[in-house]
Amino acid sequence: MNTQPTNPKREWSLKDFEIGKPLGRGKFGRVYLAREVQSKYIVALKIIFKEQIEKYRIHHQLRREMEIQTSLHHPNVLRLYGWFHDSERIFLILEYAHRGELYRELRKNGYLSENQAATYIASLTRALAYCHEKHVIHRDIKPENLLLDHKGRLKIADFGWSVQSRSKRHTMCGTLDYLAPEMIENKAHDYAVDNWTLGVLCYEFLYGFPPFEAESQGDTFRRIMKVDLSFPPTPIVSAEAKSLISRLLVKDSSKRLSLQKIIEHPWIVKNADPYNQEDMVPEPVSQEDDEGDA
Ligand code: AMP
């Protein structure tokens, strides 16, 4: 589709966009709804001040995030179409996620139905399988980093902490509640950290709070290290869902259920929305994408 601003080789500037309403504010910048003047294509424009990048010394992280996200083309990974800058700011041209943060939906409803939770977990699993194939470990999957498009399809956003790697990693990073034990211990870790996080998220989708939540960080650390997992009596959650969670929240990372096994798990097969899964087939790559990737 030649209306899509997908050619990263094109030189963009602020003149190419009409800026609309603000969509949100993050740690490093603001996000606005925007429309590419020529094609009328709607995007989200993320504006980051160079001063902030210098202050927090995140040049490398940002460049890595941009390079990784540009290279990923999957229906459940938020597209980064391109970027440009002026003297003070960097502008990221992002796919627009109409329904915003999944976190907001979760907080509004308290917890999700098993169908909804399974559909999101299936989407996430497929997106992560795609990322892992490309040697990308996300490491910061949490509800705030998951956005929803106009059809309610899940999009992984924010690759700030992700790494492209073939070897085991040593850096401690990520958000406390979603951290795998090997990351807390600052041990070498690999793709299986994302599988652990899928277990944490599945629990949070179904119960409304993460499994190792505690009053203090120290207590959360201890609960994670012990895999102190318990299922509250309400809301009522099926035994199959609990079995999937228990097979992901396993201390030994090599014993965690693989992404392929998650997709084949009876709870996913029974509950994930097949229509949503039809959308899981990656969209055909347009000619412009081909040019951009060459
Ligand atoms: P961030 O700086 O990425 O944390 O974004 C700040 C907020 O802007 C998010 O919490 C979302 O509510 C909103 N936002 C970010 N990216 C998008 C997008 N691509 N589409 C719609 N809303 C977005």
PDB file of C-alpha atoms and ligand atoms in Angstrom:
ATOM      1  CA  MET A   1       0.000   0.000   0.000  1.00  0.00           C
ATOM      2  CA  ASN A   2       1.774   3.130  -1.178  1.00  0.00           C
ATOM      3  CA  THR A   3      -0.222   5.402   1.150  1.00  0.00           C
ATOM      4  CA  GLN A   4       1.556   3.959   4.172  1.00  0.00           C
ATOM      5  CA  PRO A   5       4.563   5.932   5.385  1.00  0.00           C
ATOM      6  CA  THR A   6       6.584   2.737   5.463  1.00  0.00           C
ATOM      7  CA  ASN A   7       9.715   3.657   3.575  1.00  0.00           C
ATOM      8  CA  PRO A   8      12.366   4.289   6.234  1.00  0.00           C
ATOM      9  CA  LYS A   9      14.694   5.601   3.522  1.00  0.00           C
ATOM     10  CA  ARG A  10      12.435   8.572   2.862  1.00  0.00           C
ATOM     11  CA  GLU A  11      13.543  11.816   4.493  1.00  0.00           C
ATOM     12  CA  TRP A  12      10.644  12.941   6.670  1.00  0.00           C
ATOM     13  CA  SER A  13      10.185  16.337   8.300  1.00  0.00           C
ATOM     14  CA  LEU A  14       7.567  17.961  10.508  1.00  0.00           C
ATOM     15  CA  LYS A  15       6.084  19.634   7.403  1.00  0.00           C
ATOM     16  CA  ASP A  16       4.898  16.200   6.230  1.00  0.00           C
ATOM     17  CA  PHE A  17       2.510  15.887   9.182  1.00  0.00           C
ATOM     18  CA  GLU A  18      -0.598  17.573  10.551  1.00  0.00           C
ATOM     19  CA  ILE A  19      -0.488  17.251  14.324  1.00  0.00           C
ATOM     20  CA  GLY A  20      -3.671  16.296  16.181  1.00  0.00           C
ATOM     21  CA  LYS A  21      -4.620  15.589  19.786  1.00  0.00           C
ATOM     22  CA  PRO A  22      -2.126  14.443  22.408  1.00  0.00           C
ATOM     23  CA  LEU A  23      -2.317  10.663  23.000  1.00  0.00           C
ATOM     24  CA  GLY A  24      -0.141  10.403  26.049  1.00  0.00           C
ATOM     25  CA  ARG A  25       2.995  11.261  27.869  1.00  0.00           C
ATOM     26  CA  GLY A  26       5.859   8.934  28.625  1.00  0.00           C
ATOM     27  CA  LYS A  27       9.064   9.234  30.589  1.00  0.00           C
ATOM     28  CA  PHE A  28      10.983  10.684  27.653  1.00  0.00           C
ATOM     29  CA  GLY A  29       8.435  12.430  25.501  1.00  0.00           C
ATOM     30  CA  ARG A  30       4.942  13.088  24.296  1.00  0.00           C
ATOM     31  CA  VAL A  31       2.869  11.234  21.770  1.00  0.00           C
ATOM     32  CA  TYR A  32       0.442  12.938  19.362  1.00  0.00           C
ATOM     33  CA  LEU A  33      -2.049  11.741  16.818  1.00  0.00           C
ATOM     34  CA  ALA A  34      -0.817  12.878  13.399  1.00  0.00           C
ATOM     35  CA  ARG A  35      -1.683  12.595   9.722  1.00  0.00           C
ATOM     36  CA  GLU A  36       0.786  12.363   6.893  1.00  0.00           C
ATOM     37  CA  VAL A  37      -0.248  15.239   4.605  1.00  0.00           C
ATOM     38  CA  GLN A  38       0.168  13.523   1.243  1.00  0.00           C
ATOM     39  CA  SER A  39      -1.278  10.078   1.953  1.00  0.00           C
ATOM     40  CA  LYS A  40      -3.637  11.119   4.798  1.00  0.00           C
ATOM     41  CA  TYR A  41      -2.287   8.102   6.669  1.00  0.00           C
ATOM     42  CA  ILE A  42      -2.919   8.317  10.434  1.00  0.00           C
ATOM     43  CA  VAL A  43       0.048   7.682  12.711  1.00  0.00           C
ATOM     44  CA  ALA A  44       1.205   8.353  16.257  1.00  0.00           C
ATOM     45  CA  LEU A  45       4.106  10.784  16.434  1.00  0.00           C
ATOM     46  CA  LYS A  46       6.345  10.377  19.452  1.00  0.00           C
ATOM     47  CA  ILE A  47       8.393  13.462  20.263  1.00  0.00           C
ATOM     48  CA  ILE A  48      11.516  13.102  22.368  1.00  0.00           C
ATOM     49  CA  PHE A  49      13.602  16.100  23.410  1.00  0.00           C
ATOM     50  CA  LYS A  50      17.306  15.703  22.685  1.00  0.00           C
ATOM     51  CA  GLU A  51      18.035  17.445  25.986  1.00  0.00           C
ATOM     52  CA  GLN A  52      16.342  14.539  27.834  1.00  0.00           C
ATOM     53  CA  ILE A  53      18.318  11.984  25.843  1.00  0.00           C
ATOM     54  CA  GLU A  54      21.528  13.734  26.811  1.00  0.00           C
ATOM     55  CA  LYS A  55      20.467  14.123  30.438  1.00  0.00           C
ATOM     56  CA  TYR A  56      19.643  10.428  30.855  1.00  0.00           C
ATOM     57  CA  ARG A  57      22.391   9.247  28.474  1.00  0.00           C
ATOM     58  CA  ILE A  58      20.010   7.059  26.505  1.00  0.00           C
ATOM     59  CA  HIS A  59      21.396   7.635  22.979  1.00  0.00           C
ATOM     60  CA  HIS A  60      22.424   4.028  22.610  1.00  0.00           C
ATOM     61  CA  GLN A  61      19.236   2.644  24.097  1.00  0.00           C
ATOM     62  CA  LEU A  62      17.069   4.800  21.848  1.00  0.00           C
ATOM     63  CA  ARG A  63      19.008   3.960  18.710  1.00  0.00           C
ATOM     64  CA  ARG A  64      18.807   0.257  19.586  1.00  0.00           C
ATOM     65  CA  GLU A  65      15.059   0.566  20.237  1.00  0.00           C
ATOM     66  CA  MET A  66      14.541   2.308  16.900  1.00  0.00           C
ATOM     67  CA  GLU A  67      16.635  -0.138  14.917  1.00  0.00           C
ATOM     68  CA  ILE A  68      14.990  -3.179  16.482  1.00  0.00           C
ATOM     69  CA  GLN A  69      11.436  -1.894  16.131  1.00  0.00           C
ATOM     70  CA  THR A  70      11.945  -0.822  12.496  1.00  0.00           C
ATOM     71  CA  SER A  71      13.130  -4.303  11.596  1.00  0.00           C
ATOM     72  CA  LEU A  72      10.110  -6.078  13.111  1.00  0.00           C
ATOM     73  CA  HIS A  73       7.056  -6.637  10.896  1.00  0.00           C
ATOM     74  CA  HIS A  74       4.380  -8.595  12.731  1.00  0.00           C
ATOM     75  CA  PRO A  75       0.666  -7.818  13.274  1.00  0.00           C
ATOM     76  CA  ASN A  76       1.191  -7.875  17.045  1.00  0.00           C
ATOM     77  CA  VAL A  77       4.295  -5.699  17.133  1.00  0.00           C
ATOM     78  CA  LEU A  78       3.748  -1.936  16.888  1.00  0.00           C
ATOM     79  CA  ARG A  79       5.335  -0.683  13.663  1.00  0.00           C
ATOM     80  CA  LEU A  80       7.923   2.054  13.675  1.00  0.00           C
ATOM     81  CA  TYR A  81       7.665   3.464  10.154  1.00  0.00           C
ATOM     82  CA  GLY A  82      10.560   5.890  10.379  1.00  0.00           C
ATOM     83  CA  TRP A  83      12.044   8.825  12.250  1.00  0.00           C
ATOM     84  CA  PHE A  84      13.459  12.289  11.765  1.00  0.00           C
ATOM     85  CA  HIS A  85      14.848  15.080  13.905  1.00  0.00           C
ATOM     86  CA  ASP A  86      15.301  18.823  14.142  1.00  0.00           C
ATOM     87  CA  SER A  87      17.755  20.737  16.301  1.00  0.00           C
ATOM     88  CA  GLU A  88      15.910  19.987  19.561  1.00  0.00           C
ATOM     89  CA  ARG A  89      13.723  16.952  19.037  1.00  0.00           C
ATOM     90  CA  ILE A  90      13.567  13.429  17.672  1.00  0.00           C
ATOM     91  CA  PHE A  91      10.270  12.321  16.078  1.00  0.00           C
ATOM     92  CA  LEU A  92       9.273   8.656  15.864  1.00  0.00           C
ATOM     93  CA  ILE A  93       6.579   7.809  13.285  1.00  0.00           C
ATOM     94  CA  LEU A  94       4.628   4.991  14.935  1.00  0.00           C
ATOM     95  CA  GLU A  95       1.628   2.878  14.053  1.00  0.00           C
ATOM     96  CA  TYR A  96      -1.439   4.350  15.755  1.00  0.00           C
ATOM     97  CA  ALA A  97      -2.990   2.119  18.425  1.00  0.00           C
ATOM     98  CA  HIS A  98      -6.517   3.505  18.605  1.00  0.00           C
ATOM     99  CA  ARG A  99      -7.611   1.851  21.855  1.00  0.00           C
ATOM    100  CA  GLY A 100      -4.449   2.790  23.765  1.00  0.00           C
ATOM    101  CA  GLU A 101      -3.008   0.873  26.686  1.00  0.00           C
ATOM    102  CA  LEU A 102      -4.179  -2.624  27.575  1.00  0.00           C
ATOM    103  CA  TYR A 103      -3.354  -1.602  31.136  1.00  0.00           C
ATOM    104  CA  ARG A 104      -6.208   0.911  31.105  1.00  0.00           C
ATOM    105  CA  GLU A 105      -8.662  -1.765  29.959  1.00  0.00           C
ATOM    106  CA  LEU A 106      -7.435  -4.119  32.660  1.00  0.00           C
ATOM    107  CA  ARG A 107      -7.747  -1.473  35.394  1.00  0.00           C
ATOM    108  CA  LYS A 108     -11.202  -0.434  34.144  1.00  0.00           C
ATOM    109  CA  ASN A 109     -12.574  -3.985  34.231  1.00  0.00           C
ATOM    110  CA  GLY A 110     -10.570  -5.269  37.213  1.00  0.00           C
ATOM    111  CA  TYR A 111      -9.712  -8.478  35.385  1.00  0.00           C
ATOM    112  CA  LEU A 112     -10.336 -10.030  31.975  1.00  0.00           C
ATOM    113  CA  SER A 113     -12.498 -12.950  30.857  1.00  0.00           C
ATOM    114  CA  GLU A 114     -10.718 -16.233  30.067  1.00  0.00           C
ATOM    115  CA  ASN A 115     -11.497 -15.710  26.351  1.00  0.00           C
ATOM    116  CA  GLN A 116     -10.015 -12.249  26.346  1.00  0.00           C
ATOM    117  CA  ALA A 117      -6.978 -13.273  28.399  1.00  0.00           C
ATOM    118  CA  ALA A 118      -6.296 -16.321  26.189  1.00  0.00           C
ATOM    119  CA  THR A 119      -6.637 -14.219  23.027  1.00  0.00           C
ATOM    120  CA  TYR A 120      -4.099 -11.703  24.310  1.00  0.00           C
ATOM    121  CA  ILE A 121      -1.722 -14.423  25.535  1.00  0.00           C
ATOM    122  CA  ALA A 122      -1.933 -16.194  22.133  1.00  0.00           C
ATOM    123  CA  SER A 123      -1.212 -12.896  20.325  1.00  0.00           C
ATOM    124  CA  LEU A 124       1.679 -12.121  22.647  1.00  0.00           C
ATOM    125  CA  THR A 125       3.106 -15.624  22.305  1.00  0.00           C
ATOM    126  CA  ARG A 126       3.067 -15.421  18.504  1.00  0.00           C
ATOM    127  CA  ALA A 127       4.651 -11.976  18.557  1.00  0.00           C
ATOM    128  CA  LEU A 128       7.356 -13.181  20.962  1.00  0.00           C
ATOM    129  CA  ALA A 129       8.021 -16.293  18.849  1.00  0.00           C
ATOM    130  CA  TYR A 130       8.577 -13.952  15.899  1.00  0.00           C
ATOM    131  CA  CYS A 131      10.868 -11.681  17.977  1.00  0.00           C
ATOM    132  CA  HIS A 132      12.861 -14.646  19.321  1.00  0.00           C
ATOM    133  CA  GLU A 133      13.311 -15.961  15.761  1.00  0.00           C
ATOM    134  CA  LYS A 134      14.905 -12.610  14.998  1.00  0.00           C
ATOM    135  CA  HIS A 135      17.074 -12.943  18.136  1.00  0.00           C
ATOM    136  CA  VAL A 136      15.198 -10.182  19.970  1.00  0.00           C
ATOM    137  CA  ILE A 137      14.410 -10.671  23.673  1.00  0.00           C
ATOM    138  CA  HIS A 138      11.930  -8.020  24.799  1.00  0.00           C
ATOM    139  CA  ARG A 139      12.566  -8.235  28.581  1.00  0.00           C
ATOM    140  CA  ASP A 140      10.091  -5.478  29.463  1.00  0.00           C
ATOM    141  CA  ILE A 141       6.727  -6.956  28.595  1.00  0.00           C
ATOM    142  CA  LYS A 142       4.146  -5.468  30.982  1.00  0.00           C
ATOM    143  CA  PRO A 143       0.601  -4.171  30.500  1.00  0.00           C
ATOM    144  CA  GLU A 144       1.804  -0.545  30.045  1.00  0.00           C
ATOM    145  CA  ASN A 145       3.864  -1.641  27.046  1.00  0.00           C
ATOM    146  CA  LEU A 146       0.956  -3.400  25.373  1.00  0.00           C
ATOM    147  CA  LEU A 147      -1.316  -1.292  23.171  1.00  0.00           C
ATOM    148  CA  LEU A 148      -4.565  -2.136  21.381  1.00  0.00           C
ATOM    149  CA  ASP A 149      -5.516  -1.107  17.846  1.00  0.00           C
ATOM    150  CA  HIS A 150      -9.042  -0.219  16.656  1.00  0.00           C
ATOM    151  CA  LYS A 151      -9.947  -3.916  16.343  1.00  0.00           C
ATOM    152  CA  GLY A 152      -8.636  -4.678  19.831  1.00  0.00           C
ATOM    153  CA  ARG A 153      -5.588  -6.471  18.480  1.00  0.00           C
ATOM    154  CA  LEU A 154      -2.655  -6.453  20.842  1.00  0.00           C
ATOM    155  CA  LYS A 155       0.523  -4.608  19.810  1.00  0.00           C
ATOM    156  CA  ILE A 156       3.810  -4.902  21.685  1.00  0.00           C
ATOM    157  CA  ALA A 157       5.318  -1.421  21.978  1.00  0.00           C
ATOM    158  CA  ASP A 158       8.344   0.114  23.599  1.00  0.00           C
ATOM    159  CA  PHE A 159      11.479  -1.796  22.787  1.00  0.00           C
ATOM    160  CA  GLY A 160      13.561   0.327  25.159  1.00  0.00           C
ATOM    161  CA  TRP A 161      14.874  -2.639  27.098  1.00  0.00           C
ATOM    162  CA  SER A 162      14.986  -5.230  24.386  1.00  0.00           C
ATOM    163  CA  VAL A 163      18.233  -6.677  23.147  1.00  0.00           C
ATOM    164  CA  GLN A 164      19.223  -8.319  19.922  1.00  0.00           C
ATOM    165  CA  SER A 165      21.461 -11.136  20.945  1.00  0.00           C
ATOM    166  CA  ARG A 166      22.537 -14.674  20.257  1.00  0.00           C
ATOM    167  CA  SER A 167      24.199 -15.222  23.605  1.00  0.00           C
ATOM    168  CA  LYS A 168      23.066 -15.193  27.219  1.00  0.00           C
ATOM    169  CA  ARG A 169      22.725 -11.694  28.666  1.00  0.00           C
ATOM    170  CA  HIS A 170      23.931 -10.386  32.022  1.00  0.00           C
ATOM    171  CA  THR A 171      22.434  -6.909  32.473  1.00  0.00           C
ATOM    172  CA  MET A 172      19.740  -6.536  35.114  1.00  0.00           C
ATOM    173  CA  CYS A 173      16.760  -4.660  33.747  1.00  0.00           C
ATOM    174  CA  GLY A 174      12.994  -4.728  33.423  1.00  0.00           C
ATOM    175  CA  THR A 175      10.181  -4.036  35.864  1.00  0.00           C
ATOM    176  CA  LEU A 176      10.123  -5.705  39.247  1.00  0.00           C
ATOM    177  CA  ASP A 177       6.819  -7.628  39.246  1.00  0.00           C
ATOM    178  CA  TYR A 178       7.483  -9.110  35.818  1.00  0.00           C
ATOM    179  CA  LEU A 179      11.112 -10.117  36.394  1.00  0.00           C
ATOM    180  CA  ALA A 180      12.183 -13.734  36.090  1.00  0.00           C
ATOM    181  CA  PRO A 181      14.259 -15.143  39.027  1.00  0.00           C
ATOM    182  CA  GLU A 182      17.419 -15.359  36.899  1.00  0.00           C
ATOM    183  CA  MET A 183      17.156 -11.632  36.149  1.00  0.00           C
ATOM    184  CA  ILE A 184      16.704 -10.738  39.818  1.00  0.00           C
ATOM    185  CA  GLU A 185      19.783 -12.760  40.675  1.00  0.00           C
ATOM    186  CA  ASN A 186      21.611 -10.974  37.876  1.00  0.00           C
ATOM    187  CA  LYS A 187      22.435 -14.345  36.356  1.00  0.00           C
ATOM    188  CA  ALA A 188      22.857 -14.942  32.656  1.00  0.00           C
ATOM    189  CA  HIS A 189      19.459 -15.060  31.020  1.00  0.00           C
ATOM    190  CA  ASP A 190      18.013 -15.822  27.635  1.00  0.00           C
ATOM    191  CA  TYR A 191      14.726 -15.962  25.747  1.00  0.00           C
ATOM    192  CA  ALA A 192      13.012 -17.849  28.574  1.00  0.00           C
ATOM    193  CA  VAL A 193      12.682 -14.589  30.562  1.00  0.00           C
ATOM    194  CA  ASP A 194       9.885 -13.597  28.180  1.00  0.00           C
ATOM    195  CA  ASN A 195       8.154 -16.977  28.768  1.00  0.00           C
ATOM    196  CA  TRP A 196       8.176 -16.314  32.540  1.00  0.00           C
ATOM    197  CA  THR A 197       6.647 -12.885  31.890  1.00  0.00           C
ATOM    198  CA  LEU A 198       3.868 -14.513  29.864  1.00  0.00           C
ATOM    199  CA  GLY A 199       2.987 -16.500  32.999  1.00  0.00           C
ATOM    200  CA  VAL A 200       2.967 -13.327  35.121  1.00  0.00           C
ATOM    201  CA  LEU A 201       0.773 -11.527  32.588  1.00  0.00           C
ATOM    202  CA  CYS A 202      -1.625 -14.440  32.196  1.00  0.00           C
ATOM    203  CA  TYR A 203      -2.115 -14.400  35.991  1.00  0.00           C
ATOM    204  CA  GLU A 204      -2.565 -10.601  36.043  1.00  0.00           C
ATOM    205  CA  PHE A 205      -5.086 -10.694  33.175  1.00  0.00           C
ATOM    206  CA  LEU A 206      -7.187 -13.267  35.040  1.00  0.00           C
ATOM    207  CA  TYR A 207      -6.898 -11.955  38.612  1.00  0.00           C
ATOM    208  CA  GLY A 208      -6.217  -8.230  38.094  1.00  0.00           C
ATOM    209  CA  PHE A 209      -2.870  -8.089  39.920  1.00  0.00           C
ATOM    210  CA  PRO A 210       0.525  -9.714  39.328  1.00  0.00           C
ATOM    211  CA  PRO A 211       1.257 -12.980  41.200  1.00  0.00           C
ATOM    212  CA  PHE A 212       4.198 -11.827  43.323  1.00  0.00           C
ATOM    213  CA  GLU A 213       2.858  -8.425  44.318  1.00  0.00           C
ATOM    214  CA  ALA A 214       3.962  -7.365  47.808  1.00  0.00           C
ATOM    215  CA  GLU A 215       4.244  -4.325  50.078  1.00  0.00           C
ATOM    216  CA  SER A 216       7.942  -3.846  49.440  1.00  0.00           C
ATOM    217  CA  GLN A 217      10.385  -4.557  46.619  1.00  0.00           C
ATOM    218  CA  GLY A 218      12.325  -6.868  48.930  1.00  0.00           C
ATOM    219  CA  ASP A 219       9.207  -8.957  49.555  1.00  0.00           C
ATOM    220  CA  THR A 220       8.459  -9.167  45.829  1.00  0.00           C
ATOM    221  CA  PHE A 221      12.056 -10.307  45.229  1.00  0.00           C
ATOM    222  CA  ARG A 222      11.681 -13.009  47.867  1.00  0.00           C
ATOM    223  CA  ARG A 223       8.306 -14.163  46.557  1.00  0.00           C
ATOM    224  CA  ILE A 224       9.702 -14.427  43.016  1.00  0.00           C
ATOM    225  CA  MET A 225      12.796 -16.330  44.185  1.00  0.00           C
ATOM    226  CA  LYS A 226      10.624 -18.833  46.087  1.00  0.00           C
ATOM    227  CA  VAL A 227       8.062 -18.905  43.249  1.00  0.00           C
ATOM    228  CA  ASP A 228       5.519 -18.203  45.986  1.00  0.00           C
ATOM    229  CA  LEU A 229       2.525 -18.757  43.714  1.00  0.00           C
ATOM    230  CA  SER A 230      -1.039 -19.051  44.962  1.00  0.00           C
ATOM    231  CA  PHE A 231      -4.391 -18.709  43.247  1.00  0.00           C
ATOM    232  CA  PRO A 232      -7.088 -16.715  45.069  1.00  0.00           C
ATOM    233  CA  PRO A 233     -10.575 -18.295  45.299  1.00  0.00           C
ATOM    234  CA  THR A 234     -12.129 -15.402  43.358  1.00  0.00           C
ATOM    235  CA  PRO A 235     -12.519 -14.653  40.553  1.00  0.00           C
ATOM    236  CA  ILE A 236     -13.105 -18.261  39.566  1.00  0.00           C
ATOM    237  CA  VAL A 237     -10.448 -19.319  37.097  1.00  0.00           C
ATOM    238  CA  SER A 238     -10.365 -22.655  35.261  1.00  0.00           C
ATOM    239  CA  ALA A 239      -7.922 -25.420  36.220  1.00  0.00           C
ATOM    240  CA  GLU A 240      -6.497 -25.316  32.677  1.00  0.00           C
ATOM    241  CA  ALA A 241      -5.566 -21.637  32.988  1.00  0.00           C
ATOM    242  CA  LYS A 242      -3.902 -22.324  36.349  1.00  0.00           C
ATOM    243  CA  SER A 243      -2.015 -25.242  34.818  1.00  0.00           C
ATOM    244  CA  LEU A 244      -0.643 -23.011  32.035  1.00  0.00           C
ATOM    245  CA  ILE A 245       0.442 -20.357  34.559  1.00  0.00           C
ATOM    246  CA  SER A 246       2.117 -23.008  36.759  1.00  0.00           C
ATOM    247  CA  ARG A 247       4.026 -24.377  33.761  1.00  0.00           C
ATOM    248  CA  LEU A 248       5.392 -20.920  32.923  1.00  0.00           C
ATOM    249  CA  LEU A 249       6.257 -19.702  36.436  1.00  0.00           C
ATOM    250  CA  VAL A 250       8.990 -22.308  36.860  1.00  0.00           C
ATOM    251  CA  LYS A 251      12.297 -21.304  38.435  1.00  0.00           C
ATOM    252  CA  ASP A 252      14.458 -23.456  36.170  1.00  0.00           C
ATOM    253  CA  SER A 253      14.219 -21.512  32.905  1.00  0.00           C
ATOM    254  CA  SER A 254      14.943 -24.613  30.802  1.00  0.00           C
ATOM    255  CA  LYS A 255      11.802 -26.312  32.214  1.00  0.00           C
ATOM    256  CA  ARG A 256       9.377 -23.517  31.287  1.00  0.00           C
ATOM    257  CA  LEU A 257       6.801 -24.282  28.636  1.00  0.00           C
ATOM    258  CA  SER A 258       8.057 -23.308  25.180  1.00  0.00           C
ATOM    259  CA  LEU A 259       6.199 -20.720  23.089  1.00  0.00           C
ATOM    260  CA  GLN A 260       5.077 -23.476  20.697  1.00  0.00           C
ATOM    261  CA  LYS A 261       3.647 -25.484  23.619  1.00  0.00           C
ATOM    262  CA  ILE A 262       1.791 -22.406  24.892  1.00  0.00           C
ATOM    263  CA  ILE A 263       0.036 -22.043  21.526  1.00  0.00           C
ATOM    264  CA  GLU A 264      -0.903 -25.753  21.651  1.00  0.00           C
ATOM    265  CA  HIS A 265      -2.019 -25.618  25.310  1.00  0.00           C
ATOM    266  CA  PRO A 266      -5.676 -26.756  25.746  1.00  0.00           C
ATOM    267  CA  TRP A 267      -6.616 -23.519  27.545  1.00  0.00           C
ATOM    268  CA  ILE A 268      -5.374 -21.413  24.610  1.00  0.00           C
ATOM    269  CA  VAL A 269      -6.917 -23.717  22.010  1.00  0.00           C
ATOM    270  CA  LYS A 270     -10.266 -23.635  23.831  1.00  0.00           C
ATOM    271  CA  ASN A 271     -10.391 -19.918  24.694  1.00  0.00           C
ATOM    272  CA  ALA A 272      -8.355 -17.815  22.245  1.00  0.00           C
ATOM    273  CA  ASP A 273     -10.510 -16.042  19.674  1.00  0.00           C
ATOM    274  CA  PRO A 274     -10.015 -17.804  16.299  1.00  0.00           C
ATOM    275  CA  TYR A 275     -10.957 -14.621  14.392  1.00  0.00           C
ATOM    276  CA  ASN A 276      -8.255 -12.762  16.185  1.00  0.00           C
ATOM    277  CA  GLN A 277      -5.866 -15.576  15.337  1.00  0.00           C
ATOM    278  CA  GLU A 278      -6.711 -15.248  11.653  1.00  0.00           C
ATOM    279  CA  ASP A 279      -5.189 -11.816  11.934  1.00  0.00           C
ATOM    280  CA  MET A 280      -2.013 -13.378  13.269  1.00  0.00           C
ATOM    281  CA  VAL A 281      -0.792 -14.088   9.742  1.00  0.00           C
ATOM    282  CA  PRO A 282       1.706 -11.296   9.023  1.00  0.00           C
ATOM    283  CA  GLU A 283       0.415  -8.742   6.514  1.00  0.00           C
ATOM    284  CA  PRO A 284       1.979  -9.030   3.059  1.00  0.00           C
ATOM    285  CA  VAL A 285       5.048  -6.846   2.791  1.00  0.00           C
ATOM    286  CA  SER A 286       4.396  -3.921   0.464  1.00  0.00           C
ATOM    287  CA  GLN A 287       6.760  -2.896  -2.277  1.00  0.00           C
ATOM    288  CA  GLU A 288       7.829   0.093  -0.202  1.00  0.00           C
ATOM    289  CA  ASP A 289       8.683  -2.220   2.683  1.00  0.00           C
ATOM    290  CA  ASP A 290      10.836  -4.249   0.331  1.00  0.00           C
ATOM    291  CA  GLU A 291      12.685  -1.126  -0.713  1.00  0.00           C
ATOM    292  CA  GLY A 292      13.081  -0.106   2.901  1.00  0.00           C
ATOM    293  CA  ASP A 293      14.410  -3.461   4.004  1.00  0.00           C
ATOM    294  CA  ALA A 294      16.833  -3.862   1.119  1.00  0.00           C
TER     295      ALA A 294
HETATM  296  P1  AMP B   1       5.319   6.203  25.827  1.00  0.00           P
HETATM  297  O1  AMP B   1       6.151   7.432  25.816  1.00  0.00           O
HETATM  298  O2  AMP B   1       5.654   5.266  24.720  1.00  0.00           O
HETATM  299  O3  AMP B   1       5.264   5.545  27.185  1.00  0.00           O
HETATM  300  O4  AMP B   1       3.822   6.690  25.499  1.00  0.00           O
HETATM  301  C1  AMP B   1       3.068   7.483  26.371  1.00  0.00           C
HETATM  302  C2  AMP B   1       1.588   7.192  26.163  1.00  0.00           C
HETATM  303  O5  AMP B   1       1.162   7.584  24.877  1.00  0.00           O
HETATM  304  C3  AMP B   1       1.244   5.708  26.252  1.00  0.00           C
HETATM  305  O6  AMP B   1       1.027   5.340  27.547  1.00  0.00           O
HETATM  306  C4  AMP B   1      -0.003   5.594  25.389  1.00  0.00           C
HETATM  307  O7  AMP B   1      -1.151   5.905  26.135  1.00  0.00           O
HETATM  308  C5  AMP B   1       0.212   6.666  24.346  1.00  0.00           C
HETATM  309  N1  AMP B   1       0.783   6.076  23.128  1.00  0.00           N
HETATM  310  C6  AMP B   1       2.088   5.796  22.903  1.00  0.00           C
HETATM  311  N2  AMP B   1       2.270   5.270  21.681  1.00  0.00           N
HETATM  312  C7  AMP B   1       1.035   5.208  21.112  1.00  0.00           C
HETATM  313  C8  AMP B   1       0.552   4.740  19.834  1.00  0.00           C
HETATM  314  N3  AMP B   1       1.389   4.244  18.943  1.00  0.00           N
HETATM  315  N4  AMP B   1      -0.766   4.813  19.602  1.00  0.00           N
HETATM  316  C9  AMP B   1      -1.605   5.315  20.542  1.00  0.00           C
HETATM  317  N5  AMP B   1      -1.228   5.762  21.750  1.00  0.00           N
HETATM  318  C10 AMP B   1       0.084   5.712  22.039  1.00  0.00           C
END
